[in-house]
Amino acid sequence: MQRIMLRGKLHQARVTHAELNYEGSCAIDQDLLDAVNIREYEQIDIYNIENGERFHTYAISGERGSRMISLNGAAARKAAVGDRIIICAYAPMSEQQIEGYKPSLVYLDADNNIVRTSKDIPLQLA
């Protein structure tokens, strides 16, 4: 049996561009892609914190050092510039691969600068 597991997450990313008439996808600063280990053309899920929209697209490389998060094509209708989003990538894993596995978590500030990385999501308390 395989389970679909979180592989990497960019948390609290800010949308910097929304390009309706650009070929679809999400352009992400290559430095951020490297930090979270997302490859160009890899499927990603995007969760808009501001309006609750959740959708699939794929990542493309944005200019290194630009801190760009650009929603392109139809995705441009799902968020506005300045919206906070979460970008996730998932992977199928066997029970053996899951043992001791931890995802790459990258936390961003309002300017899409990396403020910290982690392998653990904090325990949610009641």
Short mmCIF file of N, CA and C in Angstrom, two decimals:
data_model
loop_
_atom_site.label_atom_id
_atom_site.label_comp_id
_atom_site.label_asym_id
_atom_site.label_seq_id
_atom_site.Cartn_x
_atom_site.Cartn_y
_atom_site.Cartn_z
N MET A 1 0.84 -1.18 0.00
CA MET A 1 0.00 0.00 0.00
C MET A 1 0.88 1.24 0.00
N GLN A 2 0.43 2.26 -0.69
CA GLN A 2 1.11 3.55 -0.66
C GLN A 2 0.16 4.60 -0.13
N ARG A 3 0.75 5.60 0.53
CA ARG A 3 -0.01 6.74 1.04
C ARG A 3 0.54 7.99 0.37
N ILE A 4 -0.32 8.98 0.17
CA ILE A 4 0.12 10.26 -0.39
C ILE A 4 0.53 11.14 0.79
N MET A 5 1.80 11.51 0.83
CA MET A 5 2.36 12.25 1.97
C MET A 5 2.84 13.63 1.55
N LEU A 6 2.72 14.59 2.47
CA LEU A 6 3.27 15.92 2.24
C LEU A 6 4.78 15.80 2.08
N ARG A 7 5.31 16.34 0.98
CA ARG A 7 6.74 16.28 0.72
C ARG A 7 7.41 17.61 1.02
N GLY A 8 6.70 18.71 0.70
CA GLY A 8 7.28 20.03 0.95
C GLY A 8 6.19 21.08 0.99
N LYS A 9 6.46 22.17 1.72
CA LYS A 9 5.47 23.23 1.88
C LYS A 9 6.16 24.58 1.98
N LEU A 10 5.66 25.55 1.19
CA LEU A 10 6.00 26.97 1.37
C LEU A 10 4.83 27.59 2.10
N HIS A 11 5.06 28.01 3.34
CA HIS A 11 3.97 28.47 4.20
C HIS A 11 3.94 30.00 4.25
N GLN A 12 2.74 30.56 4.06
CA GLN A 12 2.49 32.01 4.13
C GLN A 12 3.20 32.76 3.00
N ALA A 13 3.33 32.13 1.83
CA ALA A 13 3.87 32.83 0.66
C ALA A 13 2.90 33.94 0.27
N ARG A 14 3.43 35.03 -0.27
CA ARG A 14 2.59 36.13 -0.77
C ARG A 14 2.59 36.12 -2.28
N VAL A 15 1.40 36.24 -2.86
CA VAL A 15 1.28 36.33 -4.31
C VAL A 15 1.84 37.69 -4.74
N THR A 16 2.80 37.67 -5.66
CA THR A 16 3.42 38.91 -6.15
C THR A 16 2.91 39.32 -7.53
N HIS A 17 2.40 38.35 -8.28
CA HIS A 17 1.89 38.61 -9.63
C HIS A 17 0.68 37.71 -9.88
N ALA A 18 -0.24 38.17 -10.71
CA ALA A 18 -1.36 37.36 -11.20
C ALA A 18 -1.49 37.69 -12.68
N GLU A 19 -1.04 36.77 -13.54
CA GLU A 19 -0.95 37.01 -14.98
C GLU A 19 -1.96 36.13 -15.72
N LEU A 20 -3.16 36.67 -15.94
CA LEU A 20 -4.24 35.91 -16.56
C LEU A 20 -3.87 35.43 -17.97
N ASN A 21 -3.19 36.26 -18.75
CA ASN A 21 -2.90 35.92 -20.14
C ASN A 21 -1.53 35.30 -20.35
N TYR A 22 -0.98 34.70 -19.30
CA TYR A 22 0.28 33.96 -19.40
C TYR A 22 -0.07 32.48 -19.39
N GLU A 23 0.75 31.66 -20.04
CA GLU A 23 0.51 30.22 -20.02
C GLU A 23 0.40 29.76 -18.57
N GLY A 24 -0.55 28.90 -18.30
CA GLY A 24 -0.86 28.48 -16.94
C GLY A 24 0.30 27.95 -16.13
N SER A 25 0.18 28.05 -14.82
CA SER A 25 1.18 27.53 -13.90
C SER A 25 1.35 28.49 -12.74
N CYS A 26 2.35 28.22 -11.93
CA CYS A 26 2.74 29.13 -10.85
C CYS A 26 4.25 29.30 -10.91
N ALA A 27 4.69 30.51 -11.23
CA ALA A 27 6.12 30.80 -11.26
C ALA A 27 6.58 31.13 -9.84
N ILE A 28 7.62 30.42 -9.41
CA ILE A 28 8.14 30.56 -8.05
C ILE A 28 9.64 30.81 -8.14
N ASP A 29 10.11 31.80 -7.40
CA ASP A 29 11.55 32.09 -7.33
C ASP A 29 12.31 30.77 -7.20
N GLN A 30 13.30 30.58 -8.06
CA GLN A 30 14.06 29.32 -8.05
C GLN A 30 14.72 29.06 -6.69
N ASP A 31 15.11 30.11 -5.97
CA ASP A 31 15.68 29.91 -4.63
C ASP A 31 14.66 29.25 -3.69
N LEU A 32 13.39 29.66 -3.80
CA LEU A 32 12.34 29.07 -2.97
C LEU A 32 12.05 27.63 -3.39
N LEU A 33 12.04 27.39 -4.70
CA LEU A 33 11.86 26.01 -5.18
C LEU A 33 12.97 25.11 -4.63
N ASP A 34 14.20 25.60 -4.68
CA ASP A 34 15.32 24.81 -4.16
C ASP A 34 15.17 24.55 -2.66
N ALA A 35 14.74 25.56 -1.92
CA ALA A 35 14.63 25.43 -0.46
C ALA A 35 13.62 24.36 -0.05
N VAL A 36 12.56 24.22 -0.85
CA VAL A 36 11.50 23.27 -0.50
C VAL A 36 11.58 21.99 -1.33
N ASN A 37 12.55 21.94 -2.24
CA ASN A 37 12.76 20.77 -3.09
C ASN A 37 11.57 20.47 -4.00
N ILE A 38 11.04 21.52 -4.63
CA ILE A 38 10.01 21.36 -5.65
C ILE A 38 10.69 21.58 -7.00
N ARG A 39 10.43 20.68 -7.93
CA ARG A 39 11.04 20.74 -9.25
C ARG A 39 10.13 21.47 -10.23
N GLU A 40 10.74 22.10 -11.23
CA GLU A 40 9.96 22.73 -12.28
C GLU A 40 9.08 21.67 -12.95
N TYR A 41 7.84 22.03 -13.23
CA TYR A 41 6.80 21.19 -13.84
C TYR A 41 6.18 20.19 -12.87
N GLU A 42 6.58 20.22 -11.61
CA GLU A 42 5.98 19.33 -10.62
C GLU A 42 4.60 19.85 -10.24
N GLN A 43 3.65 18.93 -10.04
CA GLN A 43 2.32 19.32 -9.59
C GLN A 43 2.41 19.88 -8.19
N ILE A 44 1.69 20.97 -7.96
CA ILE A 44 1.59 21.57 -6.63
C ILE A 44 0.12 21.85 -6.33
N ASP A 45 -0.18 21.90 -5.05
CA ASP A 45 -1.48 22.35 -4.58
C ASP A 45 -1.28 23.71 -3.94
N ILE A 46 -2.24 24.60 -4.17
CA ILE A 46 -2.17 25.94 -3.60
C ILE A 46 -3.43 26.17 -2.80
N TYR A 47 -3.24 26.65 -1.57
CA TYR A 47 -4.34 26.95 -0.65
C TYR A 47 -4.30 28.44 -0.33
N ASN A 48 -5.35 29.15 -0.69
CA ASN A 48 -5.41 30.59 -0.46
C ASN A 48 -5.97 30.85 0.94
N ILE A 49 -5.15 31.38 1.81
CA ILE A 49 -5.55 31.66 3.20
C ILE A 49 -6.63 32.73 3.25
N GLU A 50 -6.60 33.67 2.30
CA GLU A 50 -7.52 34.81 2.33
C GLU A 50 -8.95 34.44 1.96
N ASN A 51 -9.13 33.53 0.98
CA ASN A 51 -10.48 33.27 0.50
C ASN A 51 -10.87 31.79 0.50
N GLY A 52 -9.98 30.92 0.94
CA GLY A 52 -10.29 29.50 1.03
C GLY A 52 -10.17 28.71 -0.26
N GLU A 53 -9.82 29.36 -1.37
CA GLU A 53 -9.65 28.63 -2.64
C GLU A 53 -8.54 27.59 -2.50
N ARG A 54 -8.77 26.43 -3.10
CA ARG A 54 -7.77 25.35 -3.11
C ARG A 54 -7.74 24.82 -4.54
N PHE A 55 -6.54 24.69 -5.12
CA PHE A 55 -6.46 24.24 -6.50
C PHE A 55 -5.10 23.61 -6.80
N HIS A 56 -5.07 22.86 -7.91
CA HIS A 56 -3.85 22.24 -8.42
C HIS A 56 -3.31 23.07 -9.58
N THR A 57 -2.00 23.08 -9.70
CA THR A 57 -1.34 23.60 -10.89
C THR A 57 0.05 22.96 -10.91
N TYR A 58 0.98 23.56 -11.62
CA TYR A 58 2.34 23.04 -11.62
C TYR A 58 3.30 24.21 -11.45
N ALA A 59 4.47 23.91 -10.94
CA ALA A 59 5.47 24.94 -10.68
C ALA A 59 6.33 25.18 -11.91
N ILE A 60 6.66 26.44 -12.15
CA ILE A 60 7.71 26.78 -13.11
C ILE A 60 8.70 27.70 -12.40
N SER A 61 9.88 27.72 -12.91
CA SER A 61 10.95 28.49 -12.28
C SER A 61 10.75 29.98 -12.53
N GLY A 62 10.81 30.74 -11.44
CA GLY A 62 10.82 32.20 -11.52
C GLY A 62 12.24 32.71 -11.31
N GLU A 63 12.46 33.94 -11.61
CA GLU A 63 13.79 34.55 -11.49
C GLU A 63 14.37 34.34 -10.10
N ARG A 64 15.58 33.80 -10.05
CA ARG A 64 16.29 33.55 -8.79
C ARG A 64 16.48 34.88 -8.06
N GLY A 65 16.15 34.90 -6.77
CA GLY A 65 16.32 36.09 -5.94
C GLY A 65 15.20 37.10 -6.03
N SER A 66 14.21 36.85 -6.89
CA SER A 66 13.11 37.80 -7.10
C SER A 66 12.04 37.73 -6.03
N ARG A 67 11.96 36.62 -5.32
CA ARG A 67 10.91 36.31 -4.34
C ARG A 67 9.53 36.27 -4.98
N MET A 68 9.50 35.99 -6.28
CA MET A 68 8.28 35.93 -7.08
C MET A 68 7.43 34.72 -6.73
N ILE A 69 6.13 34.97 -6.61
CA ILE A 69 5.10 33.94 -6.60
C ILE A 69 4.03 34.45 -7.56
N SER A 70 4.02 33.93 -8.78
CA SER A 70 3.12 34.42 -9.82
C SER A 70 2.12 33.36 -10.20
N LEU A 71 0.84 33.66 -10.01
CA LEU A 71 -0.22 32.76 -10.45
C LEU A 71 -0.59 33.14 -11.87
N ASN A 72 -0.53 32.15 -12.76
CA ASN A 72 -0.67 32.42 -14.18
C ASN A 72 -1.86 31.67 -14.78
N GLY A 73 -2.39 32.22 -15.87
CA GLY A 73 -3.52 31.60 -16.54
C GLY A 73 -4.73 31.55 -15.62
N ALA A 74 -5.45 30.44 -15.65
CA ALA A 74 -6.68 30.31 -14.84
C ALA A 74 -6.41 30.49 -13.35
N ALA A 75 -5.22 30.11 -12.89
CA ALA A 75 -4.88 30.26 -11.47
C ALA A 75 -4.91 31.72 -11.03
N ALA A 76 -4.71 32.65 -11.96
CA ALA A 76 -4.74 34.08 -11.63
C ALA A 76 -6.11 34.52 -11.12
N ARG A 77 -7.14 33.74 -11.41
CA ARG A 77 -8.49 34.04 -10.92
C ARG A 77 -8.72 33.57 -9.49
N LYS A 78 -7.79 32.78 -8.96
CA LYS A 78 -7.97 32.17 -7.65
C LYS A 78 -7.37 32.96 -6.50
N ALA A 79 -6.57 33.99 -6.81
CA ALA A 79 -5.93 34.80 -5.76
C ALA A 79 -5.58 36.17 -6.32
N ALA A 80 -5.47 37.12 -5.43
CA ALA A 80 -5.07 38.48 -5.79
C ALA A 80 -3.65 38.73 -5.32
N VAL A 81 -2.98 39.65 -5.97
CA VAL A 81 -1.65 40.07 -5.52
C VAL A 81 -1.76 40.48 -4.06
N GLY A 82 -0.84 39.98 -3.25
CA GLY A 82 -0.84 40.26 -1.81
C GLY A 82 -1.48 39.17 -0.97
N ASP A 83 -2.27 38.29 -1.58
CA ASP A 83 -2.88 37.20 -0.82
C ASP A 83 -1.81 36.28 -0.25
N ARG A 84 -2.07 35.76 0.95
CA ARG A 84 -1.22 34.76 1.57
C ARG A 84 -1.69 33.38 1.11
N ILE A 85 -0.73 32.57 0.66
CA ILE A 85 -1.05 31.23 0.19
C ILE A 85 -0.09 30.21 0.80
N ILE A 86 -0.50 28.96 0.73
CA ILE A 86 0.34 27.84 1.11
C ILE A 86 0.53 27.00 -0.15
N ILE A 87 1.76 26.67 -0.47
CA ILE A 87 2.08 25.87 -1.65
C ILE A 87 2.63 24.53 -1.17
N CYS A 88 1.99 23.43 -1.58
CA CYS A 88 2.38 22.10 -1.12
C CYS A 88 2.66 21.18 -2.29
N ALA A 89 3.60 20.27 -2.06
CA ALA A 89 3.86 19.17 -2.98
C ALA A 89 3.73 17.88 -2.20
N TYR A 90 3.20 16.86 -2.84
CA TYR A 90 2.96 15.57 -2.21
C TYR A 90 3.64 14.46 -3.01
N ALA A 91 3.84 13.32 -2.38
CA ALA A 91 4.44 12.17 -3.07
C ALA A 91 3.87 10.88 -2.50
N PRO A 92 3.67 9.88 -3.36
CA PRO A 92 3.27 8.57 -2.85
C PRO A 92 4.46 7.90 -2.17
N MET A 93 4.20 7.28 -1.03
CA MET A 93 5.26 6.62 -0.27
C MET A 93 4.75 5.30 0.28
N SER A 94 5.64 4.34 0.32
CA SER A 94 5.32 3.04 0.92
C SER A 94 5.38 3.18 2.44
N GLU A 95 4.83 2.21 3.12
CA GLU A 95 4.89 2.21 4.58
C GLU A 95 6.33 2.26 5.08
N GLN A 96 7.24 1.59 4.37
CA GLN A 96 8.65 1.60 4.76
C GLN A 96 9.27 2.99 4.59
N GLN A 97 8.92 3.68 3.51
CA GLN A 97 9.45 5.03 3.28
C GLN A 97 8.93 6.02 4.32
N ILE A 98 7.72 5.80 4.80
CA ILE A 98 7.10 6.72 5.76
C ILE A 98 7.79 6.66 7.12
N GLU A 99 8.29 5.50 7.50
CA GLU A 99 8.96 5.35 8.80
C GLU A 99 10.05 6.41 8.96
N GLY A 100 9.88 7.29 9.93
CA GLY A 100 10.87 8.33 10.21
C GLY A 100 10.90 9.46 9.22
N TYR A 101 9.99 9.47 8.24
CA TYR A 101 9.98 10.51 7.21
C TYR A 101 9.51 11.85 7.77
N LYS A 102 10.10 12.93 7.30
CA LYS A 102 9.69 14.29 7.66
C LYS A 102 9.71 15.15 6.39
N PRO A 103 8.70 15.98 6.18
CA PRO A 103 8.66 16.84 5.00
C PRO A 103 9.57 18.06 5.16
N SER A 104 9.82 18.76 4.06
CA SER A 104 10.56 20.03 4.08
C SER A 104 9.55 21.16 4.23
N LEU A 105 9.65 21.90 5.31
CA LEU A 105 8.73 23.00 5.59
C LEU A 105 9.52 24.30 5.57
N VAL A 106 9.06 25.25 4.74
CA VAL A 106 9.75 26.53 4.59
C VAL A 106 8.73 27.62 4.91
N TYR A 107 9.07 28.46 5.89
CA TYR A 107 8.19 29.53 6.36
C TYR A 107 8.70 30.86 5.84
N LEU A 108 7.77 31.66 5.29
CA LEU A 108 8.14 32.92 4.64
C LEU A 108 7.55 34.11 5.37
N ASP A 109 8.20 35.26 5.22
CA ASP A 109 7.65 36.51 5.75
C ASP A 109 6.80 37.18 4.67
N ALA A 110 6.33 38.39 4.92
CA ALA A 110 5.44 39.10 4.00
C ALA A 110 6.11 39.46 2.68
N ASP A 111 7.45 39.40 2.62
CA ASP A 111 8.18 39.69 1.38
C ASP A 111 8.73 38.43 0.73
N ASN A 112 8.25 37.28 1.15
CA ASN A 112 8.68 35.97 0.64
C ASN A 112 10.14 35.66 0.92
N ASN A 113 10.66 36.22 2.01
CA ASN A 113 11.98 35.84 2.50
C ASN A 113 11.82 34.65 3.43
N ILE A 114 12.75 33.72 3.37
CA ILE A 114 12.71 32.57 4.26
C ILE A 114 13.06 33.02 5.68
N VAL A 115 12.15 32.77 6.62
CA VAL A 115 12.40 33.12 8.01
C VAL A 115 12.81 31.91 8.84
N ARG A 116 12.38 30.71 8.41
CA ARG A 116 12.84 29.50 9.08
C ARG A 116 12.45 28.29 8.24
N THR A 117 13.14 27.21 8.52
CA THR A 117 12.80 25.93 7.92
C THR A 117 12.62 24.93 9.06
N SER A 118 11.90 23.87 8.76
CA SER A 118 11.64 22.87 9.78
C SER A 118 11.33 21.54 9.10
N LYS A 119 11.31 20.51 9.88
CA LYS A 119 10.86 19.19 9.45
C LYS A 119 9.63 18.76 10.23
N ASP A 120 9.20 19.59 11.19
CA ASP A 120 8.08 19.24 12.05
C ASP A 120 7.06 20.36 12.09
N ILE A 121 5.79 20.00 11.98
CA ILE A 121 4.70 20.94 12.20
C ILE A 121 4.40 20.91 13.70
N PRO A 122 4.29 22.08 14.33
CA PRO A 122 4.04 22.11 15.78
C PRO A 122 2.75 21.37 16.15
N LEU A 123 2.76 20.72 17.29
CA LEU A 123 1.59 20.04 17.81
C LEU A 123 0.47 21.04 18.04
N GLN A 124 -0.71 20.76 17.50
CA GLN A 124 -1.86 21.64 17.74
C GLN A 124 -2.50 21.26 19.05
N LEU A 125 -2.66 22.24 19.92
CA LEU A 125 -3.25 22.02 21.22
C LEU A 125 -4.73 22.38 21.20
N ALA A 126 -5.50 21.76 22.06
CA ALA A 126 -6.94 22.02 22.15
C ALA A 126 -7.19 23.34 22.84
#
